[in-house]
Short mmCIF file of C-alpha atoms in Angstrom, two decimals:
data_model
loop_
_atom_site.label_atom_id
_atom_site.label_comp_id
_atom_site.label_asym_id
_atom_site.label_seq_id
_atom_site.Cartn_x
_atom_site.Cartn_y
_atom_site.Cartn_z
CA UNK A 1 -16.83 78.31 17.96
CA UNK A 2 -16.92 80.29 21.13
CA UNK A 3 -20.66 80.56 21.68
CA UNK A 4 -22.10 78.45 18.84
CA UNK A 5 -21.24 75.11 20.34
CA UNK A 6 -23.31 75.12 23.49
CA UNK A 7 -26.43 73.47 22.14
CA UNK A 8 -27.47 71.26 19.27
CA UNK A 9 -30.14 73.75 18.30
CA UNK A 10 -27.58 76.36 17.24
CA UNK A 11 -25.78 76.59 13.89
CA UNK A 12 -22.37 78.21 13.65
CA UNK A 13 -21.91 80.99 11.06
CA UNK A 14 -20.27 78.51 8.71
CA UNK A 15 -23.23 76.15 8.90
CA UNK A 16 -21.92 73.55 11.34
CA UNK A 17 -23.60 72.04 14.37
CA UNK A 18 -20.69 71.75 16.78
CA UNK A 19 -22.45 69.52 19.29
CA UNK A 20 -22.80 66.83 16.63
CA UNK A 21 -19.14 67.22 15.67
CA UNK A 22 -18.12 66.92 19.30
CA UNK A 23 -20.22 63.78 19.58
CA UNK A 24 -18.27 62.33 16.68
CA UNK A 25 -15.07 63.04 18.62
CA UNK A 26 -16.29 60.62 21.26
CA UNK A 27 -16.36 57.98 18.54
CA UNK A 28 -12.94 58.91 17.19
CA UNK A 29 -11.39 58.62 20.60
CA UNK A 30 -12.95 55.25 21.27
CA UNK A 31 -11.27 51.92 20.63
CA UNK A 32 -11.78 50.17 17.33
CA UNK A 33 -14.88 48.42 16.06
CA UNK A 34 -14.80 46.81 12.62
CA UNK A 35 -17.13 44.82 10.42
CA UNK A 36 -16.42 43.16 7.11
CA UNK A 37 -19.02 41.99 4.62
CA UNK A 38 -17.73 39.00 2.73
CA UNK A 39 -19.07 36.47 0.28
CA UNK A 40 -21.34 34.57 2.64
CA UNK A 41 -21.86 36.79 5.68
CA UNK A 42 -20.68 39.58 7.95
CA UNK A 43 -17.96 39.37 10.61
CA UNK A 44 -17.73 41.86 13.50
CA UNK A 45 -14.65 42.54 15.62
CA UNK A 46 -14.22 44.93 18.56
CA UNK A 47 -11.10 45.95 20.43
CA UNK A 48 -12.64 46.06 23.90
CA UNK A 49 -10.31 47.88 26.29
CA UNK A 50 -10.25 46.39 29.76
CA UNK A 51 -10.36 49.30 32.16
CA UNK A 52 -9.96 47.36 35.36
CA UNK A 53 -8.55 43.99 36.37
CA UNK A 54 -11.62 43.58 38.57
CA UNK A 55 -13.94 43.17 35.56
CA UNK A 56 -14.94 39.66 34.63
CA UNK A 57 -13.99 38.45 31.20
CA UNK A 58 -16.81 39.08 28.77
CA UNK A 59 -18.36 41.97 30.68
CA UNK A 60 -19.32 45.26 29.04
CA UNK A 61 -19.87 43.65 25.67
CA UNK A 62 -19.75 45.97 22.70
CA UNK A 63 -21.44 43.63 20.25
CA UNK A 64 -25.21 43.27 20.57
CA UNK A 65 -27.88 41.05 19.11
CA UNK A 66 -30.70 43.13 17.69
CA UNK A 67 -32.85 40.40 16.20
CA UNK A 68 -32.04 36.81 15.35
CA UNK A 69 -30.50 37.85 12.07
CA UNK A 70 -28.95 41.25 12.98
CA UNK A 71 -25.77 42.10 14.87
CA UNK A 72 -24.57 45.49 16.06
CA UNK A 73 -21.02 46.56 16.97
CA UNK A 74 -20.47 49.95 18.61
CA UNK A 75 -17.82 52.61 19.09
CA UNK A 76 -18.05 55.58 21.40
CA UNK A 77 -19.93 56.03 24.66
CA UNK A 78 -21.08 52.55 25.67
CA UNK A 79 -24.05 53.73 27.71
CA UNK A 80 -25.42 55.67 24.72
CA UNK A 81 -24.85 52.64 22.52
CA UNK A 82 -26.70 50.34 24.92
CA UNK A 83 -29.73 52.62 24.89
CA UNK A 84 -29.71 52.65 21.09
CA UNK A 85 -29.47 48.88 20.96
CA UNK A 86 -32.75 48.78 22.89
CA UNK A 87 -34.30 51.18 20.38
CA UNK A 88 -33.12 48.97 17.53
CA UNK A 89 -34.51 45.87 19.25
CA UNK A 90 -37.90 47.47 19.68
CA UNK A 91 -37.99 48.58 16.05
CA UNK A 92 -37.11 45.10 14.83
CA UNK A 93 -39.60 43.47 17.15
CA UNK A 94 -42.52 45.74 16.30
CA UNK A 95 -41.79 45.35 12.58
CA UNK A 96 -42.01 41.59 12.96
CA UNK A 97 -45.24 41.95 14.93
CA UNK A 98 -46.82 44.25 12.31
CA UNK A 99 -45.59 42.65 9.09
CA UNK A 100 -44.96 39.00 9.96
CA UNK A 101 -41.35 38.81 8.74
CA UNK A 102 -37.74 39.79 9.58
CA UNK A 103 -37.01 43.49 9.33
CA UNK A 104 -34.87 44.34 6.25
CA UNK A 105 -31.56 45.75 7.44
CA UNK A 106 -31.79 48.96 5.44
CA UNK A 107 -35.14 49.78 7.02
CA UNK A 108 -33.86 49.06 10.53
CA UNK A 109 -30.81 51.21 9.91
CA UNK A 110 -32.99 54.05 8.55
CA UNK A 111 -35.32 53.88 11.55
CA UNK A 112 -32.54 53.95 14.16
CA UNK A 113 -30.72 56.67 12.23
CA UNK A 114 -33.92 58.77 12.28
CA UNK A 115 -34.04 58.33 16.06
CA UNK A 116 -30.38 59.37 16.43
CA UNK A 117 -31.02 62.36 14.19
CA UNK A 118 -33.93 63.51 16.36
CA UNK A 119 -31.49 64.01 19.24
CA UNK A 120 -29.47 66.46 17.13
CA UNK A 121 -32.35 68.91 16.81
CA UNK A 122 -33.03 70.15 20.35
CA UNK A 123 -31.16 72.00 23.05
CA UNK A 124 -32.87 70.03 25.80
CA UNK A 125 -31.02 66.83 24.91
CA UNK A 126 -27.53 65.98 23.70
CA UNK A 127 -26.66 63.90 20.63
CA UNK A 128 -25.72 60.24 21.05
CA UNK A 129 -21.97 59.87 21.42
CA UNK A 130 -21.64 56.63 19.51
CA UNK A 131 -21.49 55.16 16.02
CA UNK A 132 -22.60 51.66 15.30
CA UNK A 133 -22.39 49.08 12.58
CA UNK A 134 -25.35 46.88 11.75
CA UNK A 135 -24.92 43.66 9.83
CA UNK A 136 -27.16 40.82 8.75
CA UNK A 137 -27.33 37.84 6.43
CA UNK A 138 -30.34 36.59 4.54
CA UNK A 139 -30.64 33.72 2.10
CA UNK A 140 -32.27 35.92 -0.56
CA UNK A 141 -30.68 39.32 -0.01
CA UNK A 142 -27.24 38.08 1.02
CA UNK A 143 -24.94 39.79 3.52
CA UNK A 144 -25.64 43.46 4.29
CA UNK A 145 -23.75 46.11 6.22
CA UNK A 146 -24.81 49.58 7.39
CA UNK A 147 -23.26 52.17 9.68
CA UNK A 148 -24.96 54.98 11.63
CA UNK A 149 -23.06 57.96 13.03
CA UNK A 150 -24.05 60.58 15.67
CA UNK A 151 -25.41 62.95 13.02
CA UNK A 152 -28.08 60.39 12.18
CA UNK A 153 -26.88 59.39 8.74
CA UNK A 154 -27.21 55.75 7.73
CA UNK A 155 -24.33 54.70 5.46
CA UNK A 156 -24.43 51.52 3.42
CA UNK A 157 -21.09 49.79 3.37
CA UNK A 158 -19.57 46.97 1.49
CA UNK A 159 -16.39 46.49 3.47
CA UNK A 160 -15.50 48.84 6.28
CA UNK A 161 -11.87 49.63 5.63
CA UNK A 162 -10.88 46.39 4.02
CA UNK A 163 -9.17 45.33 0.85
CA UNK A 164 -11.16 44.23 -2.18
CA UNK A 165 -9.91 40.64 -2.21
CA UNK A 166 -11.82 40.16 1.02
CA UNK A 167 -15.10 40.35 -0.91
CA UNK A 168 -14.48 36.83 -2.19
CA UNK A 169 -13.45 35.27 1.10
CA UNK A 170 -15.76 33.29 3.36
CA UNK A 171 -16.64 34.09 6.96
CA UNK A 172 -14.24 31.48 8.32
CA UNK A 173 -11.33 33.14 6.52
CA UNK A 174 -12.45 36.70 7.30
CA UNK A 175 -12.69 35.98 11.04
CA UNK A 176 -8.91 35.56 11.08
CA UNK A 177 -8.39 38.77 9.09
CA UNK A 178 -10.65 40.75 11.46
CA UNK A 179 -8.72 39.46 14.47
CA UNK A 180 -5.47 40.37 12.77
CA UNK A 181 -6.66 43.92 12.02
CA UNK A 182 -7.72 44.50 15.61
CA UNK A 183 -4.37 43.29 16.90
CA UNK A 184 -2.53 45.55 14.47
CA UNK A 185 -4.46 48.73 15.32
CA UNK A 186 -4.24 48.13 19.04
CA UNK A 187 -1.80 50.59 20.53
CA UNK A 188 0.31 48.69 23.05
CA UNK A 189 1.73 51.87 24.50
CA UNK A 190 -1.48 53.84 25.02
CA UNK A 191 -3.80 51.05 26.20
CA UNK A 192 -2.59 47.96 27.97
CA UNK A 193 -5.09 45.17 28.20
CA UNK A 194 -7.81 44.44 25.69
CA UNK A 195 -10.27 41.69 24.92
CA UNK A 196 -11.07 40.77 21.35
CA UNK A 197 -14.80 40.43 20.76
CA UNK A 198 -15.69 38.52 17.61
CA UNK A 199 -19.10 37.71 16.20
CA UNK A 200 -20.55 36.68 12.87
CA UNK A 201 -23.74 36.18 10.94
CA UNK A 202 -23.88 34.28 7.69
CA UNK A 203 -24.33 30.99 5.97
CA UNK A 204 -22.01 29.44 8.54
CA UNK A 205 -24.55 30.27 11.28
CA UNK A 206 -27.67 29.73 9.16
CA UNK A 207 -28.46 33.42 9.24
CA UNK A 208 -28.30 33.81 13.03
CA UNK A 209 -26.03 36.40 14.60
CA UNK A 210 -23.76 34.76 17.20
CA UNK A 211 -20.46 35.24 19.01
CA UNK A 212 -17.92 33.05 17.25
CA UNK A 213 -17.30 29.69 18.92
CA UNK A 214 -14.34 29.37 21.28
CA UNK A 215 -12.24 27.20 18.96
CA UNK A 216 -12.70 29.56 15.98
CA UNK A 217 -11.78 32.52 18.17
CA UNK A 218 -8.65 30.88 19.49
CA UNK A 219 -7.55 29.98 15.97
CA UNK A 220 -8.20 33.55 14.83
CA UNK A 221 -6.23 35.04 17.70
CA UNK A 222 -3.32 32.70 17.06
CA UNK A 223 -3.31 33.75 13.40
CA UNK A 224 -3.57 37.42 14.40
CA UNK A 225 -0.61 37.26 16.76
CA UNK A 226 1.67 35.60 14.24
CA UNK A 227 0.71 37.85 11.28
CA UNK A 228 0.58 41.11 13.21
CA UNK A 229 4.08 42.21 12.38
CA UNK A 230 4.09 41.05 8.79
CA UNK A 231 0.95 42.81 7.61
CA UNK A 232 0.76 45.93 9.77
CA UNK A 233 1.89 48.23 6.95
CA UNK A 234 -1.28 47.52 4.88
CA UNK A 235 -3.85 48.75 7.37
CA UNK A 236 -5.21 52.24 6.60
CA UNK A 237 -7.21 53.26 9.65
CA UNK A 238 -10.06 52.52 11.98
CA UNK A 239 -13.55 53.94 12.55
CA UNK B 1 -78.03 48.52 15.75
CA UNK B 2 -77.05 46.37 18.72
CA UNK B 3 -73.86 44.39 18.64
CA UNK B 4 -74.25 40.85 17.44
CA UNK B 5 -71.97 39.48 20.17
CA UNK B 6 -74.14 36.60 21.32
CA UNK B 7 -74.82 35.62 17.75
CA UNK B 8 -71.22 35.38 16.75
CA UNK B 9 -70.26 33.46 19.85
CA UNK B 10 -73.02 30.94 19.35
CA UNK B 11 -73.33 30.55 15.59
CA UNK B 12 -70.41 32.32 13.98
CA UNK B 13 -71.30 35.12 11.62
CA UNK B 14 -71.52 33.90 8.05
CA UNK B 15 -71.98 36.24 5.18
CA UNK B 16 -73.82 36.07 1.92
CA UNK B 17 -70.81 35.33 -0.22
CA UNK B 18 -68.50 32.75 -1.68
CA UNK B 19 -64.77 33.51 -1.84
CA UNK B 20 -61.78 31.33 -2.55
CA UNK B 21 -58.10 31.35 -3.39
CA UNK B 22 -55.80 28.59 -4.64
CA UNK B 23 -52.11 28.35 -5.46
CA UNK B 24 -50.91 26.73 -8.67
CA UNK B 25 -47.50 26.26 -10.23
CA UNK B 26 -46.24 29.85 -10.57
CA UNK B 27 -49.20 31.83 -9.25
CA UNK B 28 -52.51 32.09 -7.42
CA UNK B 29 -56.14 32.25 -8.51
CA UNK B 30 -58.47 34.38 -6.36
CA UNK B 31 -62.21 34.35 -6.89
CA UNK B 32 -65.55 35.47 -5.55
CA UNK B 33 -69.21 35.79 -6.44
CA UNK B 34 -70.80 39.22 -6.89
CA UNK B 35 -73.98 39.23 -4.83
CA UNK B 36 -74.68 41.52 -1.89
CA UNK B 37 -77.89 40.81 0.02
CA UNK B 38 -79.87 42.18 2.94
CA UNK B 39 -81.48 39.74 5.35
CA UNK B 40 -81.10 36.87 2.91
CA UNK B 41 -84.10 38.19 0.94
CA UNK B 42 -83.30 41.31 -1.03
CA UNK B 43 -80.36 41.38 -3.45
CA UNK B 44 -78.92 44.83 -2.92
CA UNK B 45 -76.28 44.40 -5.64
CA UNK B 46 -75.82 41.85 -8.41
CA UNK B 47 -72.36 43.02 -9.43
CA UNK B 48 -70.44 43.95 -6.33
CA UNK B 49 -66.66 43.53 -6.39
CA UNK B 50 -65.39 41.57 -3.40
CA UNK B 51 -61.83 41.09 -4.66
CA UNK B 52 -59.82 44.20 -3.88
CA UNK B 53 -56.30 44.88 -5.11
CA UNK B 54 -54.24 45.95 -2.09
CA UNK B 55 -50.97 46.09 -4.03
CA UNK B 56 -49.54 45.30 -7.48
CA UNK B 57 -49.43 41.56 -6.94
CA UNK B 58 -51.59 41.16 -3.80
CA UNK B 59 -55.38 40.81 -3.63
CA UNK B 60 -57.83 40.46 -0.77
CA UNK B 61 -61.33 38.95 -0.76
CA UNK B 62 -63.80 40.37 1.72
CA UNK B 63 -66.10 38.37 3.95
CA UNK B 64 -68.40 39.47 6.74
CA UNK B 65 -69.93 42.90 7.00
CA UNK B 66 -69.09 44.58 3.70
CA UNK B 67 -68.93 47.98 5.38
CA UNK B 68 -66.32 46.78 7.89
CA UNK B 69 -64.41 44.88 5.21
CA UNK B 70 -64.28 47.89 2.91
CA UNK B 71 -63.09 50.17 5.70
CA UNK B 72 -60.37 47.75 6.76
CA UNK B 73 -59.27 47.12 3.18
CA UNK B 74 -58.96 50.83 2.46
CA UNK B 75 -56.86 51.34 5.58
CA UNK B 76 -54.67 48.36 4.72
CA UNK B 77 -54.22 49.56 1.14
CA UNK B 78 -52.94 52.92 2.35
CA UNK B 79 -50.70 51.35 4.95
CA UNK B 80 -49.20 48.91 2.43
CA UNK B 81 -48.61 51.58 -0.16
CA UNK B 82 -46.66 53.65 2.38
CA UNK B 83 -44.81 50.57 3.63
CA UNK B 84 -43.77 49.60 0.11
CA UNK B 85 -42.43 53.10 -0.66
CA UNK B 86 -40.42 53.03 2.59
CA UNK B 87 -39.03 49.57 1.87
CA UNK B 88 -38.28 50.50 -1.75
CA UNK B 89 -39.58 47.09 -2.73
CA UNK B 90 -43.04 45.52 -3.25
CA UNK B 91 -44.48 44.24 0.03
CA UNK B 92 -44.44 40.54 0.84
CA UNK B 93 -47.81 38.78 0.79
CA UNK B 94 -47.35 37.94 4.47
CA UNK B 95 -46.86 41.63 5.22
CA UNK B 96 -50.20 42.45 3.55
CA UNK B 97 -51.91 39.65 5.45
CA UNK B 98 -50.29 40.78 8.73
CA UNK B 99 -51.49 44.37 8.23
CA UNK B 100 -55.06 43.10 7.80
CA UNK B 101 -54.61 40.77 10.75
CA UNK B 102 -53.45 43.56 13.06
CA UNK B 103 -56.49 45.66 12.12
CA UNK B 104 -58.88 42.75 12.66
CA UNK B 105 -57.29 41.60 15.92
CA UNK B 106 -56.84 44.99 17.55
CA UNK B 107 -60.41 46.03 16.72
CA UNK B 108 -62.08 42.69 17.15
CA UNK B 109 -64.76 44.11 19.45
CA UNK B 110 -66.00 46.54 16.81
CA UNK B 111 -65.38 44.71 13.54
CA UNK B 112 -66.91 41.74 11.79
CA UNK B 113 -64.71 41.19 8.79
CA UNK B 114 -62.55 38.34 7.54
CA UNK B 115 -60.29 38.11 4.52
CA UNK B 116 -58.55 35.79 2.15
CA UNK B 117 -55.30 37.46 1.09
CA UNK B 118 -53.41 35.99 -1.83
CA UNK B 119 -50.68 37.04 -4.20
CA UNK B 120 -47.15 36.61 -5.42
CA UNK B 121 -43.89 37.96 -4.00
CA UNK B 122 -40.22 37.61 -4.86
CA UNK B 123 -39.30 35.77 -1.67
CA UNK B 124 -41.81 32.94 -1.36
CA UNK B 125 -43.67 33.04 -4.66
CA UNK B 126 -47.43 32.37 -4.72
CA UNK B 127 -49.11 32.30 -1.30
CA UNK B 128 -52.60 32.27 0.23
CA UNK B 129 -53.38 33.53 3.74
CA UNK B 130 -56.61 33.47 5.72
CA UNK B 131 -57.38 36.21 8.24
CA UNK B 132 -60.40 35.12 10.24
CA UNK B 133 -62.92 37.29 12.11
CA UNK B 134 -61.02 37.44 15.39
CA UNK B 135 -57.66 38.07 13.77
CA UNK B 136 -56.12 34.61 13.33
CA UNK B 137 -53.63 34.42 10.46
CA UNK B 138 -52.71 31.15 8.78
CA UNK B 139 -51.23 30.13 5.47
CA UNK B 140 -52.84 27.47 3.30
CA UNK B 141 -52.36 26.30 -0.30
CA UNK B 142 -56.10 26.57 -0.98
CA UNK B 143 -58.90 28.10 1.04
CA UNK B 144 -62.60 28.93 0.77
CA UNK B 145 -64.82 31.29 2.75
CA UNK B 146 -68.25 32.84 3.11
CA UNK B 147 -71.67 31.19 3.43
CA UNK B 148 -71.42 29.55 0.01
CA UNK B 149 -68.20 27.78 0.95
CA UNK B 150 -70.05 25.23 3.07
CA UNK B 151 -71.48 23.66 -0.09
CA UNK B 152 -68.14 23.11 -1.77
CA UNK B 153 -65.82 21.70 0.91
CA UNK B 154 -66.24 18.25 -0.56
CA UNK B 155 -65.53 19.45 -4.09
CA UNK B 156 -62.44 21.42 -3.03
CA UNK B 157 -61.04 18.63 -0.88
CA UNK B 158 -61.50 16.11 -3.69
CA UNK B 159 -60.48 18.17 -6.70
CA UNK B 160 -57.66 20.45 -5.52
CA UNK B 161 -54.14 19.33 -6.35
CA UNK B 162 -50.98 21.31 -5.58
CA UNK B 163 -48.89 22.56 -8.54
CA UNK B 164 -51.67 22.50 -11.11
CA UNK B 165 -51.26 24.46 -14.33
CA UNK B 166 -52.86 27.89 -14.63
CA UNK B 167 -55.68 26.59 -16.86
CA UNK B 168 -56.44 23.64 -14.55
CA UNK B 169 -56.55 25.92 -11.52
CA UNK B 170 -58.77 28.47 -13.27
CA UNK B 171 -61.19 25.69 -14.24
CA UNK B 172 -61.12 24.33 -10.67
CA UNK B 173 -61.92 27.76 -9.22
CA UNK B 174 -64.68 28.47 -11.74
CA UNK B 175 -66.31 25.11 -11.03
CA UNK B 176 -66.10 25.64 -7.28
CA UNK B 177 -67.70 29.08 -7.49
CA UNK B 178 -70.40 27.83 -9.85
CA UNK B 179 -71.31 24.97 -7.52
CA UNK B 180 -71.47 27.26 -4.49
CA UNK B 181 -73.47 29.91 -6.28
CA UNK B 182 -75.84 27.22 -7.51
CA UNK B 183 -76.76 26.08 -4.01
CA UNK B 184 -76.31 29.14 -1.79
CA UNK B 185 -79.18 31.61 -2.15
CA UNK B 186 -77.09 34.53 -0.91
CA UNK B 187 -74.26 33.92 -3.39
CA UNK B 188 -74.70 34.60 -7.08
CA UNK B 189 -74.30 37.03 -9.94
CA UNK B 190 -71.06 36.73 -11.87
CA UNK B 191 -67.86 34.93 -10.97
CA UNK B 192 -64.92 37.30 -10.52
CA UNK B 193 -61.55 35.61 -10.91
CA UNK B 194 -58.06 37.08 -10.72
CA UNK B 195 -54.88 35.26 -11.74
CA UNK B 196 -51.66 36.63 -10.18
CA UNK B 197 -48.23 35.55 -11.36
CA UNK B 198 -44.75 37.03 -11.34
CA UNK B 199 -45.37 38.63 -14.73
CA UNK B 200 -48.76 40.19 -14.11
CA UNK B 201 -52.39 40.17 -13.14
CA UNK B 202 -55.26 38.82 -15.26
CA UNK B 203 -58.95 39.51 -14.54
CA UNK B 204 -61.52 36.96 -15.71
CA UNK B 205 -65.25 37.60 -15.34
CA UNK B 206 -67.66 34.76 -16.01
CA UNK B 207 -71.29 35.94 -16.34
CA UNK B 208 -73.97 33.83 -14.64
CA UNK B 209 -75.24 32.25 -17.84
CA UNK B 210 -71.72 31.24 -18.95
CA UNK B 211 -70.87 29.41 -15.72
CA UNK B 212 -70.30 25.64 -16.04
CA UNK B 213 -73.50 23.64 -15.75
CA UNK B 214 -73.80 20.36 -13.87
CA UNK B 215 -76.09 17.37 -14.12
CA UNK B 216 -79.09 18.93 -12.37
CA UNK B 217 -79.16 22.00 -14.56
#
C-alpha cells in the first residue's frame, strides 16, 4: 500500500482503491447512526457526540430532511455529509419539478450514490468520508430504507442491525428500542457527553419526516436508561 | 413564416381538431377526430392519428400545430421510456403530463402545442390531465379540446357523469365526437377512441358513416 494509496485514480496490485477504503475508515471511527424499518415507518437514531460544552443543544444535527417524506441520518465527516444532503435535496426537488410527484426513495438513493461514486474516480478530488441512511414512508409503497457508503454503492436494507421481531413493531415501540441501542453502544469511557437525536417518518407522522416530539423522546430515553444494562448482550454492532 | 404572437395573444390559437378524454369507473376513454386541414379549406389528411401512445397505459391527444405536437410527443415518449426503465416501474400519468408540461412551458416562445394526457396508473388509477399552450397543467375528470370542442361544451356538461360504466362512457365519447365533427368544418373523418384500464388498452375506430346520427341528419 506504500504508493498505491495516494489517489483515488490508482488501483493497488490486488485490485483495491485504497482512498475509498480510507474514506470508509472515517465512517467506522465515527459515532453511531442507526435506522430501523418497522411495520408502519422508519425510525432514525444518532449518537451525536458533544465535542464542547460551549455548543448549544441541538447544534450540528446529524439527521437531515431531504424532502417532506425523506429523512437522512449520517455517519462520518459531518461537513461531507452536509454537502451531500444538499445534493440529495436538489435531486428530490428537481424530480418533483420534472415529474409532478414525490421522488421514489430507491431512485433518490441511486442518484446520490452515483454522485458519491463520481468522486471515487479522479485524483483531483477525494472521496466523501461519510455513509448515510435514507428512509421514507409512503401510503402505497410502505416504509423504505437505503444506505449509501463512500464507494458509491446504494444498499437496500430492511432493518439495519436489528432483530427480526422488530419488523412487526410500530414506530412508537421502535423509537424506544432505537434509543436503547444508542445508549448501549455508547462508550462511556471513550466519549463523555452525547446527545441522542431521534427522528421518524411513518403513519404516525402522516408520511412526513420529523424529529420526534419532546414527550416521545423523553419516554424513549427513560426506557433506554433503565433497559441499558439488561439488554446490552444482544446488540451485535454499529455502522 | 412569421410568429403568430399577436394572434395568440388576441384570439388564442385554435386548431382544426376535436379531442377529448373522460374517466369512468376503472379507466379512461380518450378520443379524437382524424382530419388535418390547411387554412380551413383543404383537407390535407382524412385519417390522421392524433392519439399517441406515450407509454403502455398512457395516451396523449395533440392539439395546435401538428408539427410542434408531434415533435414534443416524440421527445416526451423517449423521455418517459428512459424514466420508466430507471424507475423500474411504469410511469405515473402525472409524470407523463409533467414531462409534456415542462417541454411546453420551457419552450413556450417557439411552440404552439397543447395536449390532453390520460391513462391509468397503479397509484391513482384513471386520470385525465390538460396541458395547455403556455404550459399550464391541471387535472380534470373530463376534458375537451380543439376547435370542435366549442360546439360540445353544452353536451359534455349535461351528459357527463363520474363513475359511468365503460360502455356508457364509450357511448358518451362517441356522441360528443360525432356532434363536434358534425358542426365543425375542420374536424371530421373517423372517430378514434382508446379505452385504457388496468388490464389493457382497446382501440375503437368508428368510420364517418357509422357515427351516431341526430335529429337533423
